[in-house]
Amino acid sequence: MLVDLLAPIRAASAETLARALESLDLAVVGLAAPDEHLEALPSLVRKNLVVVPRCIHESTDRAPLPPRRLSRRRLPLCVPRSLSVARMLAKVRSYVPIALRPDTLKFVDETQVNFMSSSRERKFIEVALGDFLELGRVGQKPRMSFERALHYLCKTIDRALRLDVGIVVSSGTSVVMHPLQIRAVLYSLGYTKRERALLTQAYPLELLAKWVKDHGRR
């Protein structure tokens, strides 16, 4: 089963979005797309595609979690904007995933994983893999080198796997990747077949199942 819980597909119409999804051959896809596009998709794409509405929430001290009215309709992703917010998200009674991107790498690290593993509530980190690959683009001059970012990314993933903190690998917010490309990158980083299955299938489906179950209770 091919899963990408956050594919940054931006389209001017639902028809264009549907064509893009068909080319990816996904079974489950998460989209931060307008409501009208998402509502039109079922009639435009094959029946065996599950579309998950997503929202990306900028987490601050004042609003660490998105409003419930929004998280009922869309599976959220929290992007912590400070160390204190990241630590707060590790402690709240919520399964909402925390974004691991180049701009949150200094907050969502091995120490963050340690905090999350001690929580009674199941915790998830969502890796925006495409955002990391953007660092390696020719002409880019990021604050952190591509190699250094991948080093710390792998240390965080390794820690999460060791402590069984749910860690989901998605395309992210900037580059669309086919799930097979995501798995190929993980293979090149040294992850085993079992670990790749956890990162790209088992943990994403577990996160989705928790959101659907919680949504069904509301």
mmCIF file of N, CA and C in Angstrom, residues 138-218:
data_model
loop_
_atom_site.group_PDB
_atom_site.id
_atom_site.type_symbol
_atom_site.label_atom_id
_atom_site.label_comp_id
_atom_site.label_asym_id
_atom_site.label_seq_id
_atom_site.Cartn_x
_atom_site.Cartn_y
_atom_site.Cartn_z
ATOM 1 N N VAL A 138 20.890 22.745 -5.912
ATOM 2 C CA VAL A 138 21.974 23.605 -6.388
ATOM 3 C C VAL A 138 21.546 25.069 -6.305
ATOM 4 N N GLY A 139 22.437 25.910 -5.763
ATOM 5 C CA GLY A 139 22.140 27.332 -5.642
ATOM 6 C C GLY A 139 21.579 27.725 -4.296
ATOM 7 N N GLN A 140 21.149 26.747 -3.511
ATOM 8 C CA GLN A 140 20.622 27.022 -2.186
ATOM 9 C C GLN A 140 21.767 27.293 -1.214
ATOM 10 N N LYS A 141 21.573 28.245 -0.299
ATOM 11 C CA LYS A 141 22.547 28.517 0.748
ATOM 12 C C LYS A 141 21.840 28.511 2.095
ATOM 13 N N PRO A 142 21.455 27.304 2.553
ATOM 14 C CA PRO A 142 20.709 27.202 3.811
ATOM 15 C C PRO A 142 21.604 27.478 5.016
ATOM 16 N N ARG A 143 20.967 27.755 6.148
ATOM 17 C CA ARG A 143 21.723 27.983 7.381
ATOM 18 C C ARG A 143 22.465 26.724 7.820
ATOM 19 N N MET A 144 21.878 25.570 7.529
ATOM 20 C CA MET A 144 22.506 24.289 7.868
ATOM 21 C C MET A 144 22.771 23.522 6.589
ATOM 22 N N SER A 145 23.929 22.874 6.502
ATOM 23 C CA SER A 145 24.258 22.127 5.296
ATOM 24 C C SER A 145 23.340 20.927 5.140
ATOM 25 N N PHE A 146 23.196 20.485 3.906
ATOM 26 C CA PHE A 146 22.370 19.330 3.588
ATOM 27 C C PHE A 146 22.851 18.101 4.360
ATOM 28 N N GLU A 147 24.161 17.879 4.361
ATOM 29 C CA GLU A 147 24.728 16.708 5.023
ATOM 30 C C GLU A 147 24.483 16.746 6.527
ATOM 31 N N ARG A 148 24.658 17.913 7.127
ATOM 32 C CA ARG A 148 24.461 18.053 8.577
ATOM 33 C C ARG A 148 22.985 17.850 8.944
ATOM 34 N N ALA A 149 22.104 18.402 8.120
ATOM 35 C CA ALA A 149 20.666 18.246 8.379
ATOM 36 C C ALA A 149 20.273 16.776 8.318
ATOM 37 N N LEU A 150 20.758 16.044 7.307
ATOM 38 C CA LEU A 150 20.437 14.620 7.198
ATOM 39 C C LEU A 150 20.995 13.834 8.373
ATOM 40 N N HIS A 151 22.176 14.230 8.848
ATOM 41 C CA HIS A 151 22.788 13.551 10.001
ATOM 42 C C HIS A 151 21.875 13.648 11.219
ATOM 43 N N TYR A 152 21.409 14.855 11.525
ATOM 44 C CA TYR A 152 20.557 15.034 12.696
ATOM 45 C C TYR A 152 19.165 14.461 12.473
ATOM 46 N N LEU A 153 18.699 14.505 11.227
ATOM 47 C CA LEU A 153 17.419 13.867 10.911
ATOM 48 C C LEU A 153 17.469 12.380 11.228
ATOM 49 N N CYS A 154 18.530 11.726 10.784
ATOM 50 C CA CYS A 154 18.658 10.283 11.009
ATOM 51 C C CYS A 154 18.792 9.957 12.492
ATOM 52 N N LYS A 155 19.491 10.797 13.239
ATOM 53 C CA LYS A 155 19.619 10.560 14.683
ATOM 54 C C LYS A 155 18.257 10.620 15.362
ATOM 55 N N THR A 156 17.417 11.555 14.927
ATOM 56 C CA THR A 156 16.074 11.676 15.507
ATOM 57 C C THR A 156 15.198 10.489 15.111
ATOM 58 N N ILE A 157 15.256 10.101 13.837
ATOM 59 C CA ILE A 157 14.479 8.937 13.385
ATOM 60 C C ILE A 157 14.928 7.686 14.132
ATOM 61 N N ASP A 158 16.230 7.497 14.253
ATOM 62 C CA ASP A 158 16.763 6.320 14.944
ATOM 63 C C ASP A 158 16.268 6.259 16.380
ATOM 64 N N ARG A 159 16.283 7.408 17.055
ATOM 65 C CA ARG A 159 15.840 7.454 18.445
ATOM 66 C C ARG A 159 14.354 7.116 18.551
ATOM 67 N N ALA A 160 13.559 7.655 17.636
ATOM 68 C CA ALA A 160 12.122 7.389 17.650
ATOM 69 C C ALA A 160 11.834 5.910 17.404
ATOM 70 N N LEU A 161 12.546 5.305 16.460
ATOM 71 C CA LEU A 161 12.362 3.873 16.194
ATOM 72 C C LEU A 161 12.748 3.045 17.415
ATOM 73 N N ARG A 162 13.814 3.442 18.072
ATOM 74 C CA ARG A 162 14.290 2.694 19.237
ATOM 75 C C ARG A 162 13.292 2.761 20.384
ATOM 76 N N LEU A 163 12.658 3.935 20.569
ATOM 77 C CA LEU A 163 11.727 4.119 21.684
ATOM 78 C C LEU A 163 10.269 3.918 21.280
ATOM 79 N N ASP A 164 10.038 3.514 20.039
ATOM 80 C CA ASP A 164 8.694 3.276 19.510
ATOM 81 C C ASP A 164 7.802 4.501 19.632
ATOM 82 N N VAL A 165 8.373 5.667 19.351
ATOM 83 C CA VAL A 165 7.564 6.868 19.154
ATOM 84 C C VAL A 165 7.141 6.848 17.689
ATOM 85 N N GLY A 166 5.849 7.016 17.427
ATOM 86 C CA GLY A 166 5.377 6.943 16.054
ATOM 87 C C GLY A 166 6.055 7.988 15.179
ATOM 88 N N ILE A 167 6.694 7.559 14.113
ATOM 89 C CA ILE A 167 7.372 8.512 13.233
ATOM 90 C C ILE A 167 6.959 8.245 11.791
ATOM 91 N N VAL A 168 6.339 9.248 11.202
ATOM 92 C CA VAL A 168 5.736 9.171 9.877
ATOM 93 C C VAL A 168 6.615 9.933 8.897
ATOM 94 N N VAL A 169 6.894 9.351 7.750
ATOM 95 C CA VAL A 169 7.661 10.056 6.720
ATOM 96 C C VAL A 169 6.737 10.380 5.555
ATOM 97 N N SER A 170 6.601 11.667 5.256
ATOM 98 C CA SER A 170 5.748 12.141 4.171
ATOM 99 C C SER A 170 6.577 12.984 3.208
ATOM 100 N N SER A 171 5.961 13.380 2.095
ATOM 101 C CA SER A 171 6.635 14.297 1.178
ATOM 102 C C SER A 171 6.956 15.604 1.879
ATOM 103 N N GLY A 172 5.966 16.164 2.586
ATOM 104 C CA GLY A 172 6.191 17.409 3.309
ATOM 105 C C GLY A 172 5.423 18.569 2.722
ATOM 106 N N THR A 173 6.034 19.740 2.732
ATOM 107 C CA THR A 173 5.331 20.956 2.335
ATOM 108 C C THR A 173 5.892 21.617 1.082
ATOM 109 N N SER A 174 7.003 21.107 0.543
ATOM 110 C CA SER A 174 7.617 21.815 -0.582
ATOM 111 C C SER A 174 7.832 20.956 -1.827
ATOM 112 N N VAL A 175 8.159 19.673 -1.681
ATOM 113 C CA VAL A 175 8.477 18.817 -2.828
ATOM 114 C C VAL A 175 7.577 17.588 -2.827
ATOM 115 N N VAL A 176 6.899 17.350 -3.951
ATOM 116 C CA VAL A 176 6.081 16.146 -4.089
ATOM 117 C C VAL A 176 6.989 14.967 -4.411
ATOM 118 N N MET A 177 6.865 13.892 -3.636
ATOM 119 C CA MET A 177 7.660 12.695 -3.866
ATOM 120 C C MET A 177 6.732 11.491 -4.005
ATOM 121 N N HIS A 178 7.036 10.615 -4.936
ATOM 122 C CA HIS A 178 6.311 9.354 -5.003
ATOM 123 C C HIS A 178 6.742 8.515 -3.798
ATOM 124 N N PRO A 179 5.811 7.766 -3.177
ATOM 125 C CA PRO A 179 6.197 6.933 -2.033
ATOM 126 C C PRO A 179 7.388 6.019 -2.304
ATOM 127 N N LEU A 180 7.526 5.538 -3.544
ATOM 128 C CA LEU A 180 8.683 4.696 -3.862
ATOM 129 C C LEU A 180 9.975 5.501 -3.817
ATOM 130 N N GLN A 181 9.906 6.800 -4.155
ATOM 131 C CA GLN A 181 11.079 7.665 -4.021
ATOM 132 C C GLN A 181 11.417 7.884 -2.554
ATOM 133 N N ILE A 182 10.381 8.049 -1.733
ATOM 134 C CA ILE A 182 10.611 8.209 -0.292
ATOM 135 C C ILE A 182 11.316 6.978 0.267
ATOM 136 N N ARG A 183 10.829 5.802 -0.114
ATOM 137 C CA ARG A 183 11.443 4.566 0.374
ATOM 138 C C ARG A 183 12.866 4.420 -0.149
ATOM 139 N N ALA A 184 13.117 4.868 -1.387
ATOM 140 C CA ALA A 184 14.472 4.785 -1.948
ATOM 141 C C ALA A 184 15.433 5.677 -1.167
ATOM 142 N N VAL A 185 14.978 6.875 -0.788
ATOM 143 C CA VAL A 185 15.826 7.772 0.015
ATOM 144 C C VAL A 185 16.116 7.140 1.373
ATOM 145 N N LEU A 186 15.088 6.562 1.996
ATOM 146 C CA LEU A 186 15.288 5.915 3.297
ATOM 147 C C LEU A 186 16.244 4.728 3.171
ATOM 148 N N TYR A 187 16.145 4.004 2.073
ATOM 149 C CA TYR A 187 17.076 2.889 1.830
ATOM 150 C C TYR A 187 18.510 3.406 1.721
ATOM 151 N N SER A 188 18.695 4.525 1.018
ATOM 152 C CA SER A 188 20.043 5.088 0.855
ATOM 153 C C SER A 188 20.598 5.599 2.180
ATOM 154 N N LEU A 189 19.696 5.916 3.120
ATOM 155 C CA LEU A 189 20.138 6.371 4.445
ATOM 156 C C LEU A 189 20.408 5.203 5.390
ATOM 157 N N GLY A 190 20.179 3.986 4.914
ATOM 158 C CA GLY A 190 20.546 2.811 5.687
ATOM 159 C C GLY A 190 19.423 2.137 6.445
ATOM 160 N N TYR A 191 18.164 2.503 6.185
ATOM 161 C CA TYR A 191 17.060 1.895 6.921
ATOM 162 C C TYR A 191 16.651 0.567 6.298
ATOM 163 N N THR A 192 16.365 -0.401 7.154
ATOM 164 C CA THR A 192 16.027 -1.741 6.699
ATOM 165 C C THR A 192 14.631 -1.768 6.090
ATOM 166 N N LYS A 193 14.296 -2.885 5.469
ATOM 167 C CA LYS A 193 12.964 -3.040 4.864
ATOM 168 C C LYS A 193 11.885 -2.898 5.926
ATOM 169 N N ARG A 194 12.093 -3.496 7.094
ATOM 170 C CA ARG A 194 11.121 -3.399 8.182
ATOM 171 C C ARG A 194 10.983 -1.956 8.647
ATOM 172 N N GLU A 195 12.097 -1.250 8.815
ATOM 173 C CA GLU A 195 12.055 0.141 9.260
ATOM 174 C C GLU A 195 11.376 1.033 8.223
ATOM 175 N N ARG A 196 11.641 0.788 6.958
ATOM 176 C CA ARG A 196 10.993 1.571 5.901
ATOM 177 C C ARG A 196 9.479 1.345 5.908
ATOM 178 N N ALA A 197 9.074 0.110 6.169
ATOM 179 C CA ALA A 197 7.645 -0.193 6.242
ATOM 180 C C ALA A 197 6.992 0.518 7.427
ATOM 181 N N LEU A 198 7.700 0.587 8.552
ATOM 182 C CA LEU A 198 7.185 1.301 9.722
ATOM 183 C C LEU A 198 7.008 2.781 9.423
ATOM 184 N N LEU A 199 8.021 3.378 8.790
ATOM 185 C CA LEU A 199 8.050 4.815 8.564
ATOM 186 C C LEU A 199 7.060 5.285 7.505
ATOM 187 N N THR A 200 6.821 4.451 6.505
ATOM 188 C CA THR A 200 6.011 4.890 5.364
ATOM 189 C C THR A 200 4.635 4.230 5.289
ATOM 190 N N GLN A 201 4.385 3.239 6.148
ATOM 191 C CA GLN A 201 3.098 2.559 6.074
ATOM 192 C C GLN A 201 2.475 2.322 7.441
ATOM 193 N N ALA A 202 3.168 1.613 8.326
ATOM 194 C CA ALA A 202 2.569 1.223 9.603
ATOM 195 C C ALA A 202 2.246 2.436 10.484
ATOM 196 N N TYR A 203 3.228 3.288 10.712
ATOM 197 C CA TYR A 203 2.980 4.458 11.562
ATOM 198 C C TYR A 203 2.001 5.453 10.923
ATOM 199 N N PRO A 204 2.105 5.745 9.603
ATOM 200 C CA PRO A 204 1.094 6.634 9.004
ATOM 201 C C PRO A 204 -0.332 6.102 9.142
ATOM 202 N N LEU A 205 -0.518 4.804 8.931
ATOM 203 C CA LEU A 205 -1.860 4.232 9.033
ATOM 204 C C LEU A 205 -2.346 4.216 10.479
ATOM 205 N N GLU A 206 -1.418 4.029 11.423
ATOM 206 C CA GLU A 206 -1.792 4.090 12.841
ATOM 207 C C GLU A 206 -2.272 5.499 13.201
ATOM 208 N N LEU A 207 -1.526 6.506 12.744
ATOM 209 C CA LEU A 207 -1.925 7.893 12.993
ATOM 210 C C LEU A 207 -3.289 8.183 12.382
ATOM 211 N N LEU A 208 -3.497 7.749 11.149
ATOM 212 C CA LEU A 208 -4.768 7.980 10.474
ATOM 213 C C LEU A 208 -5.912 7.286 11.204
ATOM 214 N N ALA A 209 -5.669 6.059 11.659
ATOM 215 C CA ALA A 209 -6.703 5.311 12.372
ATOM 216 C C ALA A 209 -7.100 6.010 13.674
ATOM 217 N N LYS A 210 -6.124 6.587 14.376
ATOM 218 C CA LYS A 210 -6.431 7.298 15.623
ATOM 219 C C LYS A 210 -7.273 8.538 15.331
ATOM 220 N N TRP A 211 -6.928 9.252 14.257
ATOM 221 C CA TRP A 211 -7.699 10.455 13.915
ATOM 222 C C TRP A 211 -9.124 10.083 13.514
ATOM 223 N N VAL A 212 -9.284 9.042 12.716
ATOM 224 C CA VAL A 212 -10.618 8.620 12.286
ATOM 225 C C VAL A 212 -11.448 8.176 13.487
ATOM 226 N N LYS A 213 -10.846 7.433 14.388
ATOM 227 C CA LYS A 213 -11.557 6.977 15.583
ATOM 228 C C LYS A 213 -11.988 8.148 16.438
ATOM 229 N N ASP A 214 -11.089 9.103 16.631
ATOM 230 C CA ASP A 214 -11.403 10.275 17.443
ATOM 231 C C ASP A 214 -12.459 11.123 16.755
ATOM 232 N N HIS A 215 -12.355 11.264 15.454
ATOM 233 C CA HIS A 215 -13.327 12.043 14.686
ATOM 234 C C HIS A 215 -14.705 11.404 14.775
ATOM 235 N N GLY A 216 -14.745 10.088 14.801
ATOM 236 C CA GLY A 216 -16.020 9.388 14.872
ATOM 237 C C GLY A 216 -16.724 9.547 16.190
ATOM 238 N N ARG A 217 -15.959 9.892 17.265
ATOM 239 C CA ARG A 217 -16.571 10.067 18.587
ATOM 240 C C ARG A 217 -17.185 11.441 18.753
ATOM 241 N N ARG A 218 -16.841 12.381 17.869
ATOM 242 C CA ARG A 218 -17.267 13.764 18.086
ATOM 243 C C ARG A 218 -18.670 14.008 17.537
#
